[in-house]
Tab-separated table of C-alpha atoms in Angstrom:
chain	number	residue	atom	x	y	z
A	985	ARG	CA	-7.658	-23.492	-30.324
A	986	ASP	CA	-10.714	-25.273	-31.506
A	987	GLY	CA	-10.787	-27.778	-34.634
A	988	SER	CA	-10.862	-24.833	-37.030
A	989	GLY	CA	-7.946	-23.064	-35.540
A	990	TYR	CA	-9.789	-20.371	-33.927
A	991	PRO	CA	-8.561	-19.137	-30.441
A	992	LYS	CA	-10.813	-20.976	-27.817
A	993	GLU	CA	-9.128	-20.223	-24.692
A	994	LEU	CA	-6.409	-17.762	-23.207
A	995	TRP	CA	-4.214	-19.169	-20.622
A	996	PRO	CA	-2.158	-16.510	-18.653
A	997	LEU	CA	1.691	-16.896	-18.681
A	998	ASN	CA	3.861	-15.304	-16.004
A	999	PRO	CA	5.649	-12.488	-18.002
A	1000	ASP	CA	8.723	-12.875	-15.793
A	1001	LYS	CA	9.243	-16.267	-17.354
A	1002	VAL	CA	8.526	-15.107	-21.084
A	1003	THR	CA	11.296	-13.719	-23.326
A	1004	PRO	CA	10.148	-12.323	-26.620
A	1005	LYS	CA	12.862	-12.485	-29.497
A	1006	ARG	CA	12.975	-11.634	-33.059
A	1007	GLU	CA	15.213	-13.525	-35.459
A	1008	GLY	CA	15.261	-13.397	-39.270
A	1009	GLY	CA	12.190	-11.347	-39.224
A	1010	ARG	CA	10.228	-13.899	-37.221
A	1011	LEU	CA	8.798	-13.131	-33.755
A	1012	PHE	CA	8.679	-15.875	-31.127
A	1013	TYR	CA	8.597	-16.308	-27.439
A	1014	ILE	CA	10.706	-18.421	-25.098
A	1015	TYR	CA	8.609	-19.822	-22.121
A	1016	ASN	CA	10.588	-21.080	-19.155
A	1017	ASP	CA	8.356	-22.490	-16.362
A	1018	GLY	CA	11.164	-24.121	-14.564
A	1019	THR	CA	10.690	-27.385	-16.157
A	1020	GLY	CA	12.354	-26.490	-19.408
A	1021	GLU	CA	12.042	-24.116	-22.253
A	1022	ARG	CA	9.164	-24.108	-24.785
A	1023	ILE	CA	9.183	-22.048	-27.981
A	1024	LEU	CA	5.948	-20.370	-28.740
A	1025	GLY	CA	5.125	-18.705	-32.085
A	1026	SER	CA	3.665	-15.153	-32.086
A	1027	ASP	CA	0.438	-16.510	-33.537
A	1028	ASP	CA	0.018	-18.390	-30.204
A	1029	VAL	CA	0.762	-15.665	-27.826
A	1030	PHE	CA	-1.533	-12.883	-27.059
A	1031	HIS	CA	0.889	-10.057	-26.072
A	1032	VAL	CA	0.035	-6.378	-25.158
A	1033	SER	CA	3.275	-4.746	-24.382
A	1034	GLY	CA	3.644	-1.263	-22.662
A	1035	PHE	CA	6.487	1.224	-23.137
A	1036	SER	CA	9.096	-0.322	-25.351
A	1037	PHE	CA	12.183	0.653	-27.307
A	1038	ASP	CA	12.140	-2.401	-29.605
A	1039	GLY	CA	8.408	-2.901	-30.113
A	1040	ILE	CA	8.261	-6.315	-28.498
A	1041	ARG	CA	9.712	-6.022	-24.947
A	1042	GLY	CA	7.811	-3.695	-22.638
A	1043	TYR	CA	9.527	-1.948	-19.811
A	1044	SER	CA	8.304	-1.759	-16.080
A	1045	PRO	CA	7.712	1.627	-14.664
A	1046	LEU	CA	9.027	-0.003	-11.487
A	1047	ASP	CA	12.377	-0.778	-13.309
A	1048	LEU	CA	12.655	2.433	-15.086
A	1049	GLN	CA	12.121	4.615	-11.949
A	1050	ARG	CA	13.809	2.329	-9.355
A	1051	GLN	CA	15.451	5.309	-7.613
A	1052	THR	CA	12.066	7.111	-7.151
A	1053	PHE	CA	10.528	4.114	-5.381
A	1054	SER	CA	13.726	3.606	-3.350
A	1055	LEU	CA	13.557	7.168	-2.182
A	1056	ALA	CA	9.879	6.742	-1.246
A	1057	VAL	CA	10.586	3.678	0.671
A	1058	ALA	CA	13.686	5.246	2.455
A	1059	ALA	CA	11.720	8.420	3.292
A	1060	LYS	CA	8.808	6.270	4.861
A	1061	ARG	CA	11.250	4.236	6.788
A	1062	TYR	CA	13.081	7.247	8.096
A	1063	ALA	CA	9.724	8.761	9.262
A	1064	SER	CA	8.733	5.546	11.080
A	1065	GLU	CA	11.866	5.175	12.820
A	1066	PHE	CA	12.141	8.859	13.806
A	1067	PHE	CA	8.566	8.866	15.268
A	1068	ALA	CA	8.933	5.472	16.855
A	1069	ASN	CA	11.863	7.085	18.808
A	1070	ASN	CA	9.347	9.778	19.799
A	1071	GLY	CA	10.871	12.221	17.379
A	1072	THR	CA	14.126	12.554	19.224
A	1073	PRO	CA	17.216	12.889	17.037
A	1074	ASP	CA	20.501	11.294	17.797
A	1075	LEU	CA	22.567	13.160	20.366
A	1076	ALA	CA	26.213	13.383	21.451
A	1077	PHE	CA	27.462	14.411	24.796
A	1078	VAL	CA	30.401	16.785	24.605
A	1079	HIS	CA	32.892	16.895	27.734
A	1080	PRO	CA	35.647	19.395	28.121
A	1081	ASN	CA	37.837	16.685	29.474
A	1082	LYS	CA	38.053	12.898	29.490
A	1083	LEU	CA	35.622	10.951	31.464
A	1084	SER	CA	36.536	7.782	33.295
A	1085	GLU	CA	35.016	4.420	32.459
A	1086	VAL	CA	32.947	4.532	35.774
A	1087	ALA	CA	31.782	8.208	35.062
A	1088	LEU	CA	30.868	7.115	31.392
A	1089	LYS	CA	28.840	4.108	32.527
A	1090	ARG	CA	26.995	6.115	35.077
A	1091	LEU	CA	26.257	8.783	32.555
A	1092	ARG	CA	24.803	6.303	29.926
A	1093	ASP	CA	22.939	4.295	32.521
A	1094	SER	CA	21.326	7.480	33.960
A	1095	TRP	CA	20.297	8.895	30.548
A	1096	VAL	CA	18.782	5.443	29.373
A	1097	GLN	CA	16.814	5.223	32.482
A	1098	ASN	CA	15.396	8.636	32.573
A	1099	HIS	CA	14.943	9.409	28.795
A	1100	SER	CA	14.528	6.225	26.716
A	1101	LYS	CA	11.100	5.080	28.013
A	1102	TRP	CA	7.508	6.524	27.192
A	1103	GLY	CA	6.486	8.939	29.756
A	1104	LYS	CA	10.016	9.942	30.448
A	1105	LYS	CA	11.210	11.274	27.213
A	1106	HIS	CA	10.663	14.907	28.069
A	1107	THR	CA	12.391	14.633	31.515
A	1108	PRO	CA	14.667	17.563	31.819
A	1109	ALA	CA	18.280	16.595	31.370
A	1110	ILE	CA	20.763	17.576	34.216
A	1111	LEU	CA	24.352	17.514	32.881
A	1112	GLU	CA	27.407	17.893	34.985
A	1113	GLU	CA	31.002	19.124	34.821
A	1114	GLY	CA	30.337	21.637	31.965
A	1115	MET	CA	28.959	18.922	29.471
A	1116	ASP	CA	27.037	19.956	26.444
A	1117	ILE	CA	24.586	18.187	23.999
A	1118	LYS	CA	24.925	18.329	20.169
A	1119	GLN	CA	22.414	17.039	17.901
A	1120	LEU	CA	23.936	14.602	15.215
A	1121	SER	CA	20.889	13.934	12.946
A	1122	LEU	CA	18.782	16.085	10.915
A	1123	SER	CA	15.428	17.053	12.121
A	1124	PRO	CA	12.208	16.363	9.794
A	1125	GLU	CA	12.229	20.051	8.903
A	1126	GLY	CA	15.971	19.768	8.030
A	1127	VAL	CA	15.393	16.962	5.530
A	1128	GLN	CA	12.040	18.418	4.382
A	1129	LEU	CA	10.330	15.033	5.110
A	1130	ILE	CA	6.607	16.224	4.550
A	1131	GLU	CA	7.574	18.045	1.213
A	1132	THR	CA	9.433	14.977	0.101
A	1133	GLN	CA	6.636	12.593	0.682
A	1134	LYS	CA	4.120	14.999	-1.082
A	1135	PHE	CA	6.781	15.211	-4.093
A	1136	LEU	CA	6.901	11.528	-4.313
A	1137	VAL	CA	3.247	11.009	-4.351
A	1138	THR	CA	3.142	13.357	-7.370
A	1139	GLU	CA	6.143	11.757	-8.992
A	1140	ILE	CA	4.880	8.246	-8.796
A	1141	CYS	CA	1.537	9.447	-10.198
A	1142	ARG	CA	3.363	10.926	-13.078
A	1143	MET	CA	4.927	7.574	-14.043
A	1144	TYR	CA	1.470	6.033	-14.537
A	1145	ARG	CA	-0.141	9.133	-15.880
A	1146	VAL	CA	-2.758	9.148	-13.056
A	1147	ALA	CA	-4.055	12.282	-11.773
A	1148	PRO	CA	-3.181	12.742	-8.078
A	1149	HIS	CA	-6.806	13.236	-6.854
A	1150	LEU	CA	-7.288	9.789	-8.028
A	1151	VAL	CA	-5.012	8.463	-5.155
A	1152	GLN	CA	-6.734	10.852	-2.680
A	1153	ASP	CA	-4.133	13.572	-3.105
A	1154	LEU	CA	-6.544	16.639	-3.112
A	1155	GLU	CA	-4.264	19.520	-2.257
A	1156	ARG	CA	-4.489	21.045	-5.690
A	1157	ALA	CA	-8.079	19.717	-6.545
A	1158	THR	CA	-10.783	22.237	-6.854
A	1159	PHE	CA	-14.522	21.840	-7.955
A	1160	SER	CA	-13.644	23.568	-11.250
A	1161	ASN	CA	-10.821	21.407	-12.207
A	1162	ILE	CA	-11.458	17.906	-10.804
A	1163	GLU	CA	-14.105	17.141	-13.455
A	1164	HIS	CA	-11.629	17.971	-16.292
A	1165	GLN	CA	-8.862	15.943	-14.610
A	1166	SER	CA	-11.250	12.887	-14.720
A	1167	ILE	CA	-11.948	13.543	-18.248
A	1168	GLU	CA	-8.084	13.771	-18.896
A	1169	PHE	CA	-7.703	10.452	-17.147
A	1170	ALA	CA	-9.985	8.811	-19.540
A	1171	THR	CA	-8.340	10.410	-22.413
A	1172	TYR	CA	-4.606	10.486	-21.700
A	1173	THR	CA	-4.107	7.648	-19.245
A	1174	MET	CA	-6.878	5.010	-20.188
A	1175	ARG	CA	-7.487	5.512	-23.882
A	1176	PRO	CA	-3.870	4.813	-25.030
A	1177	TRP	CA	-3.996	1.397	-23.184
A	1178	VAL	CA	-7.518	0.776	-24.458
A	1179	MET	CA	-6.180	1.434	-27.990
A	1180	ARG	CA	-3.241	-1.015	-27.553
A	1181	TRP	CA	-5.695	-3.712	-26.236
A	1182	GLU	CA	-8.210	-3.234	-29.121
A	1183	ALA	CA	-5.350	-3.379	-31.793
A	1184	ALA	CA	-3.938	-6.532	-30.216
A	1185	ILE	CA	-7.286	-8.128	-29.975
A	1186	ALA	CA	-8.037	-7.366	-33.608
A	1187	ARG	CA	-4.563	-8.587	-34.801
A	1188	GLN	CA	-4.166	-11.819	-32.784
A	1189	LEU	CA	-7.702	-13.013	-31.914
A	1190	LEU	CA	-9.742	-12.264	-35.118
A	1191	SER	CA	-9.108	-13.800	-38.479
A	1192	VAL	CA	-8.830	-11.564	-41.673
A	1193	ALA	CA	-12.375	-12.577	-42.540
A	1194	ASP	CA	-13.684	-11.786	-39.010
A	1195	ARG	CA	-12.113	-8.333	-38.999
A	1196	LYS	CA	-14.280	-7.193	-42.024
A	1197	ARG	CA	-17.473	-7.974	-39.877
A	1198	PHE	CA	-16.278	-7.397	-36.090
A	1199	TYR	CA	-14.078	-5.017	-34.243
A	1200	PRO	CA	-13.339	-4.935	-30.603
A	1201	GLU	CA	-14.117	-1.747	-28.617
A	1202	PHE	CA	-14.094	-0.887	-24.948
A	1203	SER	CA	-16.708	1.296	-23.582
A	1204	MET	CA	-15.437	4.260	-21.874
A	1205	ASP	CA	-18.904	5.579	-20.606
A	1206	ALA	CA	-18.639	4.168	-17.248
A	1207	ILE	CA	-15.625	6.332	-16.052
A	1208	LEU	CA	-16.920	9.457	-17.914
A	1209	ARG	CA	-20.254	9.442	-15.920
A	1210	GLY	CA	-20.671	11.854	-12.975
């Protein structure tokens, strides 16, 4: 603050190290940067909270929707490992009898040599002694991999109230609806945050006298232009 007590500079604080608390009707913040705790009054902290149940502590969509993000990571990892293996599912060899150690080793070595390298993966398999092959893992069609990934894109967009076409998901976008979706992005996604920021700026950065003369306002014209 300057000599008159007006805010002069804003210094960012790592939100992971700040804990807002309310005791006896007084709101204050505990800041721990690793060297010790500092108590900061609400007048000295510019705080714009997101979705909250108590009005002072915002919740992260990443924390609230942890399972959805975990599923997205797992689906991507499964697809990566599946196609890195040339799209070949796990297989089991079924023999009507019991193989000896020598025969088992010969079968394993033969399969690895003829079917585990690029250029040889589609070599026809020749099985002996009435052996059969059974598939163990599900195919991408079985786990609906493509559909799952499409759903997760929409699900993550829904958390942040972002239209899918803004993350290049144009499957349902048309010339007739994409303009209205862009307007809805400004109205329903950006405007609630803009109003939070404007209210916080007026309340915390302007004095009572200044509020009679000035008010903060974000210009939304740029994102509404064609």
